[in-house]
Amino acid sequence: MTLSPARVPATGVRRLTTTLYGYAFLDDFVLLYPVYALLFADTGMSLWQISSLFALWSITSVALEVPSGAWADAVSRRRLLWIGPLLTAAGFALWVAVPSYGAFAAGFVLWGAGGALGSGALEALVYDELDHLGAADRYARVMGRARAARLAGTVVSLGLAGPVFAQGGYAAVGAASFLACVLTALTATRFPEHRVRPDTAGDSWATTLRTGLAQVRGDRAVRGALLLVPAVAAVWGALDEYTPLLVRDIGVAEATVPYLIMLIWAGVTVGSLLAGPAERLGPAGLATLLAGAALALAVGAASRSLAGIALVSLAFAGFQLAEVLADVRLQHRIDESRRATLTSVASLGTELATVATFGMYALLGTDLAHSTVFAVLAIPYAVTALALARARAATARP
């Protein structure tokens, strides 16, 4: 039986999205997440050594972020998406097989490299495949659901880590994490890839990077869309690490903290799922969304109450939605042949801004309560919302 023209794209989109959601879920289904710091401590690592491992992880990701994106544009994006999880799997295997500072350091380098290979390549592959199928308008909805799948993977792994650890210790959670990475790599091999690169075939990653950055310098719309991604993603991404401290400070019992954190992440999941319906928001709508989320964050954090935590959850939902929409704006404005490169540049900006936010939080948190610091760090979002509104007004002038 011959498929109708309408059926062929639908089948192609279904294959792409099913693979994407499975990949996203498995990529964050890591049972080592809640216990790897304990593994380091139980192996005898000092606090300084543990901190240096986290720093090495961040440095690896920052150093490889942009080159890996350029490499993804110069070669196969699908190839990088299955190589990355295998590198991470090798790192986890080292941690459990030969627990020591050297093995932990090597594992973080492998994990950082694996994450960098997928950053930029995934967004670029999904957008171009949807475009190939005539469904680029579904990108926001698809990526919003993919982020929700990631969150589901994280939540399920957190729920299973305790029982698995109780039964088999670090070896069991390490083996489960290794297996999840291998399954992620196998899932990545099912991604379709129909990209045609007639003007860049044979280019080195360095050439791809130079031409991609030239596009940023020469196109104001691309530059604005690229800068919007870290402006939206960095601060709330850093604040997420401090939400347990914020929750504890409202006076709830320690055992209640995880449930309120789950409430916050339920808001984030809802924000991801709203990406499709909200895709039509223009600059004015995005500015309003950011301003409302900033207000909810400031009021919610400052109230130091259960109702305030619900407002923080609402704010995080808004920021997650805005982050997906900022990525959509960027993808719509960049050239196919440089898509992974410039997406990685945006990710690098997010990582650097996130590190700066950590530093700002540490500085402010020396003398201020966590609730006050959260409220203060809502200000950058108000500034971004104002900048978007002013840009919209300037564009509307005759």
Short mmCIF file of N, CA and C in Angstrom, two decimals, residues 200-364:
data_model
loop_
_atom_site.label_atom_id
_atom_site.label_comp_id
_atom_site.label_asym_id
_atom_site.label_seq_id
_atom_site.Cartn_x
_atom_site.Cartn_y
_atom_site.Cartn_z
N THR A 200 29.43 23.34 2.76
CA THR A 200 30.38 23.20 3.87
C THR A 200 31.06 21.85 3.90
N ALA A 201 30.75 21.00 2.94
CA ALA A 201 31.35 19.67 2.95
C ALA A 201 32.86 19.76 2.93
N GLY A 202 33.49 19.08 3.84
CA GLY A 202 34.95 19.10 3.89
C GLY A 202 35.53 20.18 4.78
N ASP A 203 34.68 21.10 5.27
CA ASP A 203 35.18 22.14 6.16
C ASP A 203 35.64 21.53 7.48
N SER A 204 36.69 22.08 8.05
CA SER A 204 37.11 21.67 9.38
C SER A 204 36.20 22.34 10.40
N TRP A 205 36.27 21.84 11.65
CA TRP A 205 35.42 22.44 12.68
C TRP A 205 35.84 23.88 12.94
N ALA A 206 37.14 24.19 12.79
CA ALA A 206 37.60 25.56 13.02
C ALA A 206 37.02 26.52 11.97
N THR A 207 36.96 26.06 10.71
CA THR A 207 36.36 26.88 9.65
C THR A 207 34.88 27.08 9.91
N THR A 208 34.22 26.03 10.31
CA THR A 208 32.80 26.12 10.63
C THR A 208 32.55 27.11 11.75
N LEU A 209 33.41 27.08 12.77
CA LEU A 209 33.27 28.00 13.89
C LEU A 209 33.47 29.44 13.44
N ARG A 210 34.50 29.70 12.63
CA ARG A 210 34.76 31.06 12.18
C ARG A 210 33.60 31.62 11.38
N THR A 211 33.06 30.82 10.47
CA THR A 211 31.96 31.31 9.65
C THR A 211 30.69 31.49 10.48
N GLY A 212 30.49 30.63 11.47
CA GLY A 212 29.34 30.78 12.35
C GLY A 212 29.40 32.05 13.15
N LEU A 213 30.58 32.37 13.70
CA LEU A 213 30.73 33.60 14.47
C LEU A 213 30.61 34.82 13.57
N ALA A 214 31.01 34.69 12.32
CA ALA A 214 30.85 35.79 11.37
C ALA A 214 29.37 36.10 11.16
N GLN A 215 28.54 35.06 11.14
CA GLN A 215 27.11 35.28 11.00
C GLN A 215 26.55 36.05 12.21
N VAL A 216 27.06 35.75 13.40
CA VAL A 216 26.61 36.47 14.60
C VAL A 216 27.00 37.94 14.51
N ARG A 217 28.24 38.21 14.10
CA ARG A 217 28.70 39.59 14.01
C ARG A 217 27.93 40.38 12.94
N GLY A 218 27.57 39.70 11.86
CA GLY A 218 26.97 40.41 10.74
C GLY A 218 25.47 40.50 10.76
N ASP A 219 24.80 39.79 11.64
CA ASP A 219 23.33 39.76 11.65
C ASP A 219 22.82 40.12 13.04
N ARG A 220 22.22 41.28 13.15
CA ARG A 220 21.77 41.77 14.45
C ARG A 220 20.68 40.88 15.04
N ALA A 221 19.79 40.35 14.18
CA ALA A 221 18.72 39.49 14.67
C ALA A 221 19.27 38.21 15.27
N VAL A 222 20.28 37.63 14.62
CA VAL A 222 20.90 36.42 15.15
C VAL A 222 21.60 36.73 16.46
N ARG A 223 22.30 37.84 16.51
CA ARG A 223 23.03 38.22 17.73
C ARG A 223 22.07 38.41 18.90
N GLY A 224 20.95 39.08 18.66
CA GLY A 224 19.98 39.28 19.72
C GLY A 224 19.37 37.98 20.21
N ALA A 225 19.03 37.10 19.26
CA ALA A 225 18.44 35.81 19.64
C ALA A 225 19.43 34.96 20.41
N LEU A 226 20.70 35.02 20.03
CA LEU A 226 21.73 34.24 20.72
C LEU A 226 21.93 34.74 22.15
N LEU A 227 21.96 36.05 22.34
CA LEU A 227 22.17 36.60 23.68
C LEU A 227 20.97 36.38 24.58
N LEU A 228 19.79 36.25 23.98
CA LEU A 228 18.59 36.05 24.79
C LEU A 228 18.62 34.71 25.52
N VAL A 229 19.23 33.69 24.91
CA VAL A 229 19.24 32.35 25.53
C VAL A 229 19.91 32.37 26.90
N PRO A 230 21.16 32.83 27.04
CA PRO A 230 21.73 32.87 28.40
C PRO A 230 21.03 33.87 29.31
N ALA A 231 20.49 34.96 28.74
CA ALA A 231 19.78 35.94 29.58
C ALA A 231 18.58 35.30 30.26
N VAL A 232 17.94 34.34 29.58
CA VAL A 232 16.77 33.67 30.14
C VAL A 232 17.14 32.45 30.97
N ALA A 233 18.13 31.69 30.52
CA ALA A 233 18.38 30.37 31.11
C ALA A 233 19.30 30.38 32.33
N ALA A 234 20.24 31.32 32.41
CA ALA A 234 21.33 31.19 33.38
C ALA A 234 20.91 31.35 34.82
N VAL A 235 20.18 32.43 35.15
CA VAL A 235 19.94 32.75 36.55
C VAL A 235 19.05 31.70 37.22
N TRP A 236 17.93 31.35 36.59
CA TRP A 236 17.06 30.37 37.26
C TRP A 236 17.72 29.00 37.28
N GLY A 237 18.56 28.71 36.28
CA GLY A 237 19.29 27.45 36.30
C GLY A 237 20.24 27.35 37.48
N ALA A 238 20.84 28.49 37.86
CA ALA A 238 21.71 28.51 39.04
C ALA A 238 20.89 28.48 40.33
N LEU A 239 19.78 29.22 40.37
CA LEU A 239 18.94 29.26 41.57
C LEU A 239 18.39 27.89 41.92
N ASP A 240 18.20 27.07 40.92
CA ASP A 240 17.69 25.72 41.16
C ASP A 240 18.54 24.97 42.19
N GLU A 241 19.85 25.19 42.16
CA GLU A 241 20.74 24.48 43.08
C GLU A 241 20.52 24.89 44.54
N TYR A 242 19.91 26.07 44.73
CA TYR A 242 19.73 26.59 46.09
C TYR A 242 18.30 26.45 46.60
N THR A 243 17.41 25.88 45.79
CA THR A 243 16.02 25.79 46.24
C THR A 243 15.84 24.97 47.52
N PRO A 244 16.62 23.89 47.76
CA PRO A 244 16.44 23.20 49.05
C PRO A 244 16.73 24.11 50.25
N LEU A 245 17.71 25.00 50.10
CA LEU A 245 18.03 25.92 51.19
C LEU A 245 16.91 26.94 51.39
N LEU A 246 16.34 27.41 50.28
CA LEU A 246 15.22 28.35 50.36
C LEU A 246 14.03 27.68 51.04
N VAL A 247 13.73 26.45 50.65
CA VAL A 247 12.59 25.73 51.22
C VAL A 247 12.80 25.48 52.71
N ARG A 248 13.99 25.05 53.08
CA ARG A 248 14.25 24.75 54.48
C ARG A 248 14.11 25.99 55.36
N ASP A 249 14.44 27.15 54.81
CA ASP A 249 14.39 28.39 55.59
C ASP A 249 12.98 28.86 55.92
N ILE A 250 11.96 28.27 55.30
CA ILE A 250 10.60 28.69 55.65
C ILE A 250 10.12 27.97 56.91
N GLY A 251 10.95 27.03 57.40
CA GLY A 251 10.64 26.40 58.67
C GLY A 251 9.98 25.05 58.60
N VAL A 252 9.98 24.42 57.44
CA VAL A 252 9.37 23.09 57.33
C VAL A 252 10.35 22.04 57.84
N ALA A 253 9.82 20.86 58.13
CA ALA A 253 10.67 19.75 58.58
C ALA A 253 11.56 19.28 57.43
N GLU A 254 12.72 18.75 57.79
CA GLU A 254 13.67 18.28 56.76
C GLU A 254 13.02 17.26 55.83
N ALA A 255 12.18 16.40 56.38
CA ALA A 255 11.55 15.36 55.57
C ALA A 255 10.56 15.94 54.56
N THR A 256 10.11 17.16 54.79
CA THR A 256 9.14 17.79 53.89
C THR A 256 9.82 18.46 52.70
N VAL A 257 11.10 18.78 52.84
CA VAL A 257 11.81 19.51 51.79
C VAL A 257 11.72 18.83 50.42
N PRO A 258 11.98 17.52 50.31
CA PRO A 258 11.92 16.90 48.98
C PRO A 258 10.56 17.05 48.31
N TYR A 259 9.48 17.01 49.09
CA TYR A 259 8.14 17.13 48.49
C TYR A 259 7.91 18.53 47.92
N LEU A 260 8.42 19.55 48.60
CA LEU A 260 8.27 20.91 48.09
C LEU A 260 9.17 21.14 46.88
N ILE A 261 10.31 20.47 46.85
CA ILE A 261 11.17 20.55 45.66
C ILE A 261 10.45 19.90 44.48
N MET A 262 9.75 18.80 44.73
CA MET A 262 8.98 18.17 43.67
C MET A 262 7.88 19.10 43.17
N LEU A 263 7.28 19.89 44.07
CA LEU A 263 6.28 20.88 43.66
C LEU A 263 6.89 21.89 42.70
N ILE A 264 8.09 22.36 43.02
CA ILE A 264 8.76 23.33 42.16
C ILE A 264 9.02 22.72 40.79
N TRP A 265 9.48 21.47 40.77
CA TRP A 265 9.80 20.85 39.48
C TRP A 265 8.55 20.42 38.72
N ALA A 266 7.45 20.27 39.43
CA ALA A 266 6.18 20.07 38.72
C ALA A 266 5.85 21.31 37.90
N GLY A 267 6.13 22.49 38.46
CA GLY A 267 5.94 23.73 37.72
C GLY A 267 6.83 23.80 36.50
N VAL A 268 8.08 23.38 36.65
CA VAL A 268 9.01 23.38 35.52
C VAL A 268 8.50 22.47 34.41
N THR A 269 7.97 21.31 34.78
CA THR A 269 7.44 20.37 33.79
C THR A 269 6.27 20.98 33.04
N VAL A 270 5.38 21.65 33.77
CA VAL A 270 4.24 22.30 33.12
C VAL A 270 4.73 23.37 32.15
N GLY A 271 5.75 24.13 32.55
CA GLY A 271 6.30 25.14 31.65
C GLY A 271 6.81 24.53 30.36
N SER A 272 7.45 23.37 30.45
CA SER A 272 7.94 22.68 29.25
C SER A 272 6.79 22.29 28.33
N LEU A 273 5.72 21.78 28.91
CA LEU A 273 4.60 21.28 28.11
C LEU A 273 3.78 22.39 27.48
N LEU A 274 3.91 23.62 27.98
CA LEU A 274 3.17 24.75 27.43
C LEU A 274 3.89 25.40 26.25
N ALA A 275 5.07 24.89 25.90
CA ALA A 275 5.87 25.54 24.86
C ALA A 275 5.15 25.60 23.51
N GLY A 276 4.46 24.53 23.15
CA GLY A 276 3.76 24.51 21.86
C GLY A 276 2.71 25.60 21.75
N PRO A 277 1.73 25.63 22.68
CA PRO A 277 0.71 26.68 22.61
C PRO A 277 1.27 28.10 22.72
N ALA A 278 2.41 28.25 23.42
CA ALA A 278 2.96 29.59 23.64
C ALA A 278 3.92 30.04 22.56
N GLU A 279 4.14 29.21 21.53
CA GLU A 279 5.15 29.54 20.53
C GLU A 279 4.86 30.85 19.81
N ARG A 280 3.60 31.21 19.69
CA ARG A 280 3.23 32.40 18.94
C ARG A 280 3.48 33.69 19.72
N LEU A 281 3.91 33.58 20.95
CA LEU A 281 4.22 34.79 21.71
C LEU A 281 5.32 35.59 21.02
N GLY A 282 5.07 36.84 20.73
CA GLY A 282 6.08 37.70 20.15
C GLY A 282 6.95 38.30 21.23
N PRO A 283 7.80 39.27 20.87
CA PRO A 283 8.67 39.92 21.87
C PRO A 283 7.89 40.52 23.03
N ALA A 284 6.73 41.14 22.74
CA ALA A 284 5.95 41.74 23.82
C ALA A 284 5.41 40.67 24.76
N GLY A 285 4.93 39.55 24.19
CA GLY A 285 4.42 38.47 25.02
C GLY A 285 5.51 37.82 25.85
N LEU A 286 6.70 37.65 25.25
CA LEU A 286 7.82 37.07 25.98
C LEU A 286 8.28 37.99 27.09
N ALA A 287 8.27 39.30 26.82
CA ALA A 287 8.62 40.28 27.85
C ALA A 287 7.64 40.22 29.02
N THR A 288 6.35 40.10 28.70
CA THR A 288 5.34 40.00 29.76
C THR A 288 5.51 38.73 30.58
N LEU A 289 5.82 37.63 29.88
CA LEU A 289 6.05 36.36 30.58
C LEU A 289 7.21 36.48 31.55
N LEU A 290 8.33 37.06 31.10
CA LEU A 290 9.51 37.20 31.96
C LEU A 290 9.23 38.13 33.13
N ALA A 291 8.53 39.22 32.86
CA ALA A 291 8.23 40.17 33.94
C ALA A 291 7.32 39.53 34.98
N GLY A 292 6.31 38.76 34.53
CA GLY A 292 5.43 38.09 35.47
C GLY A 292 6.15 37.04 36.29
N ALA A 293 7.04 36.27 35.63
CA ALA A 293 7.81 35.25 36.35
C ALA A 293 8.76 35.89 37.35
N ALA A 294 9.39 37.01 36.96
CA ALA A 294 10.29 37.72 37.89
C ALA A 294 9.53 38.20 39.12
N LEU A 295 8.32 38.73 38.90
CA LEU A 295 7.50 39.20 40.03
C LEU A 295 7.12 38.04 40.93
N ALA A 296 6.72 36.92 40.33
CA ALA A 296 6.34 35.74 41.13
C ALA A 296 7.52 35.23 41.94
N LEU A 297 8.73 35.24 41.34
CA LEU A 297 9.92 34.79 42.06
C LEU A 297 10.22 35.70 43.24
N ALA A 298 10.20 37.00 43.01
CA ALA A 298 10.55 37.95 44.07
C ALA A 298 9.54 37.89 45.21
N VAL A 299 8.26 37.91 44.88
CA VAL A 299 7.22 37.90 45.93
C VAL A 299 7.21 36.55 46.64
N GLY A 300 7.31 35.47 45.85
CA GLY A 300 7.27 34.14 46.45
C GLY A 300 8.43 33.89 47.40
N ALA A 301 9.64 34.25 46.97
CA ALA A 301 10.81 34.03 47.83
C ALA A 301 10.76 34.90 49.07
N ALA A 302 10.37 36.16 48.89
CA ALA A 302 10.37 37.09 50.02
C ALA A 302 9.31 36.74 51.06
N SER A 303 8.23 36.06 50.65
CA SER A 303 7.15 35.76 51.60
C SER A 303 7.53 34.69 52.61
N ARG A 304 8.49 33.81 52.25
CA ARG A 304 8.97 32.76 53.15
C ARG A 304 7.80 31.95 53.71
N SER A 305 6.99 31.41 52.82
CA SER A 305 5.81 30.66 53.21
C SER A 305 5.55 29.55 52.20
N LEU A 306 4.63 28.65 52.53
CA LEU A 306 4.26 27.59 51.59
C LEU A 306 3.65 28.17 50.32
N ALA A 307 2.82 29.20 50.48
CA ALA A 307 2.25 29.87 49.31
C ALA A 307 3.36 30.49 48.47
N GLY A 308 4.38 30.99 49.13
CA GLY A 308 5.51 31.57 48.41
C GLY A 308 6.25 30.54 47.58
N ILE A 309 6.39 29.32 48.10
CA ILE A 309 7.04 28.25 47.33
C ILE A 309 6.21 27.92 46.09
N ALA A 310 4.89 27.97 46.22
CA ALA A 310 4.03 27.76 45.05
C ALA A 310 4.28 28.85 44.00
N LEU A 311 4.50 30.08 44.45
CA LEU A 311 4.82 31.18 43.52
C LEU A 311 6.18 30.96 42.86
N VAL A 312 7.14 30.45 43.63
CA VAL A 312 8.45 30.14 43.05
C VAL A 312 8.29 29.06 41.97
N SER A 313 7.45 28.06 42.24
CA SER A 313 7.18 27.03 41.24
C SER A 313 6.58 27.66 39.98
N LEU A 314 5.65 28.59 40.16
CA LEU A 314 5.05 29.29 39.02
C LEU A 314 6.10 30.08 38.26
N ALA A 315 7.02 30.75 39.00
CA ALA A 315 8.09 31.51 38.35
C ALA A 315 8.99 30.60 37.54
N PHE A 316 9.37 29.47 38.10
CA PHE A 316 10.24 28.54 37.39
C PHE A 316 9.54 27.98 36.14
N ALA A 317 8.22 27.78 36.23
CA ALA A 317 7.48 27.36 35.05
C ALA A 317 7.60 28.40 33.95
N GLY A 318 7.47 29.69 34.33
CA GLY A 318 7.61 30.76 33.35
C GLY A 318 9.00 30.83 32.75
N PHE A 319 10.02 30.67 33.58
CA PHE A 319 11.39 30.73 33.07
C PHE A 319 11.70 29.55 32.15
N GLN A 320 11.22 28.36 32.50
CA GLN A 320 11.43 27.19 31.64
C GLN A 320 10.75 27.41 30.29
N LEU A 321 9.52 27.90 30.31
CA LEU A 321 8.81 28.18 29.07
C LEU A 321 9.56 29.23 28.25
N ALA A 322 10.03 30.27 28.90
CA ALA A 322 10.76 31.32 28.20
C ALA A 322 12.06 30.79 27.62
N GLU A 323 12.71 29.86 28.33
CA GLU A 323 13.96 29.28 27.83
C GLU A 323 13.72 28.49 26.54
N VAL A 324 12.65 27.71 26.51
CA VAL A 324 12.33 26.97 25.29
C VAL A 324 12.02 27.94 24.15
N LEU A 325 11.25 28.98 24.43
CA LEU A 325 10.89 29.95 23.40
C LEU A 325 12.11 30.72 22.89
N ALA A 326 13.07 31.00 23.79
CA ALA A 326 14.30 31.67 23.36
C ALA A 326 15.10 30.78 22.42
N ASP A 327 15.13 29.48 22.71
CA ASP A 327 15.81 28.54 21.81
C ASP A 327 15.10 28.49 20.45
N VAL A 328 13.77 28.53 20.46
CA VAL A 328 13.01 28.53 19.21
C VAL A 328 13.36 29.76 18.37
N ARG A 329 13.41 30.93 19.00
CA ARG A 329 13.76 32.16 18.28
C ARG A 329 15.14 32.04 17.64
N LEU A 330 16.08 31.45 18.37
CA LEU A 330 17.42 31.29 17.84
C LEU A 330 17.42 30.34 16.64
N GLN A 331 16.75 29.20 16.78
CA GLN A 331 16.75 28.21 15.69
C GLN A 331 16.12 28.77 14.42
N HIS A 332 15.10 29.60 14.57
CA HIS A 332 14.45 30.19 13.41
C HIS A 332 15.35 31.19 12.67
N ARG A 333 16.36 31.70 13.35
CA ARG A 333 17.15 32.78 12.77
C ARG A 333 18.52 32.35 12.25
N ILE A 334 18.97 31.15 12.56
CA ILE A 334 20.32 30.77 12.17
C ILE A 334 20.30 29.83 10.97
N ASP A 335 21.39 29.85 10.24
CA ASP A 335 21.53 29.04 9.04
C ASP A 335 21.74 27.58 9.39
N GLU A 336 21.17 26.70 8.57
CA GLU A 336 21.25 25.26 8.84
C GLU A 336 22.68 24.76 8.99
N SER A 337 23.58 25.25 8.16
CA SER A 337 24.94 24.73 8.16
C SER A 337 25.73 25.14 9.39
N ARG A 338 25.24 26.15 10.14
CA ARG A 338 25.93 26.60 11.36
C ARG A 338 25.07 26.41 12.60
N ARG A 339 24.02 25.64 12.50
CA ARG A 339 23.03 25.56 13.58
C ARG A 339 23.62 25.02 14.88
N ALA A 340 24.32 23.89 14.82
CA ALA A 340 24.90 23.31 16.04
C ALA A 340 25.97 24.23 16.62
N THR A 341 26.74 24.88 15.74
CA THR A 341 27.79 25.79 16.20
C THR A 341 27.22 26.92 17.04
N LEU A 342 26.22 27.60 16.50
CA LEU A 342 25.69 28.77 17.20
C LEU A 342 24.83 28.37 18.39
N THR A 343 24.19 27.22 18.34
CA THR A 343 23.47 26.73 19.51
C THR A 343 24.46 26.45 20.65
N SER A 344 25.63 25.92 20.30
CA SER A 344 26.66 25.67 21.31
C SER A 344 27.23 26.97 21.86
N VAL A 345 27.35 27.98 21.01
CA VAL A 345 27.81 29.29 21.49
C VAL A 345 26.83 29.84 22.53
N ALA A 346 25.52 29.69 22.24
CA ALA A 346 24.50 30.12 23.19
C ALA A 346 24.61 29.33 24.49
N SER A 347 24.85 28.03 24.39
CA SER A 347 25.01 27.18 25.58
C SER A 347 26.23 27.59 26.39
N LEU A 348 27.31 27.94 25.69
CA LEU A 348 28.50 28.41 26.39
C LEU A 348 28.20 29.68 27.16
N GLY A 349 27.47 30.60 26.52
CA GLY A 349 27.08 31.82 27.21
C GLY A 349 26.26 31.52 28.45
N THR A 350 25.36 30.54 28.35
CA THR A 350 24.55 30.15 29.50
C THR A 350 25.42 29.60 30.63
N GLU A 351 26.38 28.75 30.29
CA GLU A 351 27.24 28.15 31.32
C GLU A 351 28.08 29.22 32.02
N LEU A 352 28.64 30.15 31.24
CA LEU A 352 29.46 31.20 31.85
C LEU A 352 28.61 32.11 32.73
N ALA A 353 27.40 32.45 32.26
CA ALA A 353 26.52 33.30 33.05
C ALA A 353 26.05 32.58 34.31
N THR A 354 25.87 31.26 34.21
CA THR A 354 25.48 30.48 35.38
C THR A 354 26.58 30.49 36.44
N VAL A 355 27.82 30.32 36.00
CA VAL A 355 28.95 30.39 36.93
C VAL A 355 29.01 31.76 37.60
N ALA A 356 28.78 32.82 36.83
CA ALA A 356 28.77 34.17 37.39
C ALA A 356 27.64 34.31 38.42
N THR A 357 26.50 33.68 38.15
CA THR A 357 25.39 33.73 39.10
C THR A 357 25.73 33.01 40.38
N PHE A 358 26.44 31.88 40.28
CA PHE A 358 26.90 31.20 41.49
C PHE A 358 27.76 32.13 42.34
N GLY A 359 28.67 32.83 41.67
CA GLY A 359 29.52 33.77 42.39
C GLY A 359 28.73 34.89 43.04
N MET A 360 27.74 35.43 42.31
CA MET A 360 26.90 36.49 42.86
C MET A 360 26.10 35.98 44.04
N TYR A 361 25.60 34.76 43.95
CA TYR A 361 24.82 34.20 45.05
C TYR A 361 25.69 34.06 46.29
N ALA A 362 26.90 33.54 46.09
CA ALA A 362 27.82 33.38 47.23
C ALA A 362 28.12 34.73 47.87
N LEU A 363 28.31 35.76 47.04
CA LEU A 363 28.62 37.10 47.55
C LEU A 363 27.44 37.67 48.33
N LEU A 364 26.23 37.61 47.74
CA LEU A 364 25.06 38.16 48.41
C LEU A 364 24.67 37.32 49.63
#
